[in-house]
Coordinates of C-alpha atoms in Angstrom, one line a residue:
X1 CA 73.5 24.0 -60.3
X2 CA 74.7 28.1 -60.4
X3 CA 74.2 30.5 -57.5
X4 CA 73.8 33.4 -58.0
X5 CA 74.4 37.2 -56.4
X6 CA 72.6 40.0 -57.0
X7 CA 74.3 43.5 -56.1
X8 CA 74.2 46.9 -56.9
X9 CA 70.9 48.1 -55.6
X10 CA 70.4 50.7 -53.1
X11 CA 68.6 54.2 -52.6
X12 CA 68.7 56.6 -55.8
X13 CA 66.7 60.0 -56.3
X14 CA 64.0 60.0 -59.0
X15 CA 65.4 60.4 -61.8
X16 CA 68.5 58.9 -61.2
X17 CA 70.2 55.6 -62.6
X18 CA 71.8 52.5 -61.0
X19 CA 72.8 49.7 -62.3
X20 CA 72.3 46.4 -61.1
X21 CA 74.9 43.0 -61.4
X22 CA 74.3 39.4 -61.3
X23 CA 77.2 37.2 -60.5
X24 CA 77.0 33.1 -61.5
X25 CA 78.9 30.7 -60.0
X26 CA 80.2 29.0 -62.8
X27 CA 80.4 29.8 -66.5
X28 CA 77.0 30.7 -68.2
X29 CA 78.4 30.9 -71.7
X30 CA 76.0 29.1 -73.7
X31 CA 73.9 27.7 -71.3
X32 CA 71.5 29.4 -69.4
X33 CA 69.2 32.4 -70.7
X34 CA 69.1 34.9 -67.8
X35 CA 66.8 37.8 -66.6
X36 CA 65.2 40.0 -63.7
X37 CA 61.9 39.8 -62.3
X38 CA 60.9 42.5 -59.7
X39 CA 58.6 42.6 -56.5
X40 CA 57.2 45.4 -55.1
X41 CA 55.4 45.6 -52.0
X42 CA 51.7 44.5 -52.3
X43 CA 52.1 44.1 -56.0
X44 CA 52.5 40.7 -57.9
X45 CA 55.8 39.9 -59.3
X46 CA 57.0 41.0 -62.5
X47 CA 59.2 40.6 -64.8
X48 CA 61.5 43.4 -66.1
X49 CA 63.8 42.1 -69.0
X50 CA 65.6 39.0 -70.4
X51 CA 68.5 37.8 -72.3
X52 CA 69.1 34.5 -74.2
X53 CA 72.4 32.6 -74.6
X54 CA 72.4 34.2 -78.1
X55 CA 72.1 37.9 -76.9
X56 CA 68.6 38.4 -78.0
X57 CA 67.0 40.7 -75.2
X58 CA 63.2 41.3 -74.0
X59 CA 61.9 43.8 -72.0
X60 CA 58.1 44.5 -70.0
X61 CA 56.2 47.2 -72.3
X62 CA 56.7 49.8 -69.3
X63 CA 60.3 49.4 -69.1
X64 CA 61.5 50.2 -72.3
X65 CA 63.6 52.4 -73.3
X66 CA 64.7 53.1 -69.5
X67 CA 66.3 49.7 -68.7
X68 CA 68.9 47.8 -70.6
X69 CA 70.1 44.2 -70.2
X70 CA 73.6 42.7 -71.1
X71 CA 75.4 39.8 -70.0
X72 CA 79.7 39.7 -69.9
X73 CA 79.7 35.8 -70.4
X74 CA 83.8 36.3 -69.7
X75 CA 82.8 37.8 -66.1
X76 CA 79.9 35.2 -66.2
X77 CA 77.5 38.2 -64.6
X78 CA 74.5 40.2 -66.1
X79 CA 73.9 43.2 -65.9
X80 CA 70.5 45.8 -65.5
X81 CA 71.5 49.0 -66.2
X82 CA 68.1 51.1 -64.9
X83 CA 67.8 54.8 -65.8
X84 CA 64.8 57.6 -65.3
X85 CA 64.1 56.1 -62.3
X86 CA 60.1 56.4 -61.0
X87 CA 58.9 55.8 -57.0
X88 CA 57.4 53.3 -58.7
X89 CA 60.7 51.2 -59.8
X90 CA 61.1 50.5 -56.2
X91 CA 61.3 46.8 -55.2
X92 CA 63.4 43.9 -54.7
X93 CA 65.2 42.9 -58.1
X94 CA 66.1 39.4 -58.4
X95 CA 68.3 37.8 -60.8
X96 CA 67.6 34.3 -62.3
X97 CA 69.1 31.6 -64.7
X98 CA 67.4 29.1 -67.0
X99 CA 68.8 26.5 -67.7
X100 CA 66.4 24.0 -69.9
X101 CA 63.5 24.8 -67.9
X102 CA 65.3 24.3 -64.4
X103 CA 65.3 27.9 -63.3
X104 CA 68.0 29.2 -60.5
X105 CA 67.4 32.5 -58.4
X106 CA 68.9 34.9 -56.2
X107 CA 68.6 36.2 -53.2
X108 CA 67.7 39.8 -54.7
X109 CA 68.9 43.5 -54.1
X110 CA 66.6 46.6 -52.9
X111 CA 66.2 49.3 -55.0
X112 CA 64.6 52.3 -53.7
X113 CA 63.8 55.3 -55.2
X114 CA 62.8 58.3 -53.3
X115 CA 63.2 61.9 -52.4

């Protein structure tokens, strides 16, 4: 098992950037692909970017090109670098970890972004 913590989040002004860390419990170097989903208010959960054991990152159409992904398997954390951000980035990030199918979660971070 890994538990992990999300933090980072907080209230930004359009337009403005944050960036979000995941912290595992225990080594993740080779083992489990990570990722954040998101969940907005009244809105179905969805997923923003992921990253494999190998490095190889994905991202949700909408996203790209505004939000970058990178693990530092050292510091055994991921990261979510988020810039441009829209009203419409705000929700509750959560971090998870996959490891063969058994996925692990956190406990998530607010991001708000508003005038």
């Amino acid at each position: 098992q890994v538990q992990l913590v999300e933090s980072g989040g907080g209230l930004v002004q359009p337009g403005g950037s944050l960036r979000l860390s995941c912290a595992a419990s225990k080594s993740i170097f080779g083992i489990y692909a990570m990722g954040w989903y998101r969940h907005a208010p009244g809105k179905q959960r969805e997923l923003v970017a992921t990253i494999t054991t190998g490095g190889t990152t994905n991202y949700a159409d909408s996203l790209k090109g505004r939000f970058t992904i990178s693990r530092d398997n050292a510091k055994n954390t991921v990261y979510l670098q988020m810039n441009s951000l829209k009203p419409e980035d705000t929700a509750v990030y959560f971090c998870y970890a996959n490891q063969d199918g058994y996925v692990y979660w956190g406990q998530g971070t607010q991001v708000t972004v508003s005038s």
